[in-house]
């Protein structure tokens, strides 16, 4: 019986997922989801409110969408 493990890496501009066969160590599938809002360092994406100098924010919904997208994608593959 094969067993698998999924790893997730949340980066600055994207989330990556990898599905690995834990018995063989073989990489079975990968997926990358680039955040639609990227890094907001000048204006907020929804309101266009200007951010103070040296601020950088990310939209939390990007993380939730990335989790859903990458998990479903590697499981489909």
Coordinates of N, CA and C in Angstrom, one line a residue, residues 34-61:
X34 N 0.1 31.5 -8.1 CA 0.6 32.8 -7.8 C -0.5 33.7 -7.2
X35 N -0.2 34.4 -6.2 CA -1.2 35.3 -5.5 C -1.7 36.4 -6.4
X36 N -3.0 36.5 -6.6 CA -3.5 37.6 -7.5 C -3.1 39.0 -7.0
X37 N -3.0 39.1 -5.7 CA -2.8 40.5 -5.1 C -1.3 40.7 -4.9
X38 N -0.5 39.7 -5.1 CA 1.0 39.8 -4.9 C 1.3 40.5 -3.5
X39 N 2.3 41.3 -3.5 CA 2.6 42.1 -2.3 C 2.1 43.5 -2.5
X40 N 1.3 44.0 -1.6 CA 0.8 45.4 -1.7 C 1.8 46.3 -0.9
X41 N 2.5 47.1 -1.5 CA 3.5 47.9 -0.8 C 3.3 49.4 -1.1
X42 N 2.3 49.7 -1.9 CA 2.0 51.1 -2.2 C 0.5 51.4 -1.9
X43 N -0.4 50.5 -2.3 CA -1.8 50.8 -2.2 C -2.5 49.5 -1.8
X44 N -3.6 49.6 -1.0 CA -4.4 48.4 -0.7 C -5.2 48.0 -2.0
X45 N -5.3 46.8 -2.3 CA -5.9 46.3 -3.5 C -7.4 46.7 -3.6
X46 N -8.2 46.6 -2.5 CA -9.6 46.8 -2.6 C -10.0 48.3 -2.6
X47 N -9.3 49.1 -1.7 CA -9.8 50.5 -1.5 C -8.8 51.5 -2.2
X48 N -7.7 51.0 -2.7 CA -6.7 51.9 -3.2 C -6.1 52.9 -2.2
X49 N -6.3 52.6 -0.9 CA -5.8 53.5 0.1 C -4.3 53.4 0.1
X50 N -3.6 54.5 0.2 CA -2.2 54.6 0.2 C -1.6 54.0 1.5
X51 N -0.6 53.2 1.4 CA 0.1 52.6 2.6 C 1.2 53.6 3.0
X52 N 1.5 53.6 4.3 CA 2.7 54.3 4.8 C 4.0 53.8 4.2
X53 N 5.0 54.6 4.2 CA 6.3 54.2 3.6 C 6.8 52.9 4.4
X54 N 7.5 52.1 3.6 CA 8.1 50.9 4.1 C 7.1 49.8 4.7
X55 N 5.9 49.9 4.3 CA 4.9 48.9 4.6 C 4.7 47.9 3.4
X56 N 4.4 46.7 3.8 CA 4.2 45.7 2.8 C 3.1 44.7 3.4
X57 N 2.0 44.5 2.7 CA 0.9 43.7 3.1 C 0.6 42.6 2.1
X58 N -0.1 41.6 2.5 CA -0.6 40.6 1.6 C -2.0 40.3 2.0
X59 N -2.8 39.9 1.0 CA -4.2 39.6 1.2 C -4.4 38.2 1.7
X60 N -5.0 38.1 2.9 CA -5.2 36.7 3.5 C -6.0 35.8 2.6
X61 N -6.9 36.3 1.8 CA -7.7 35.4 0.9 C -6.8 34.7 -0.1

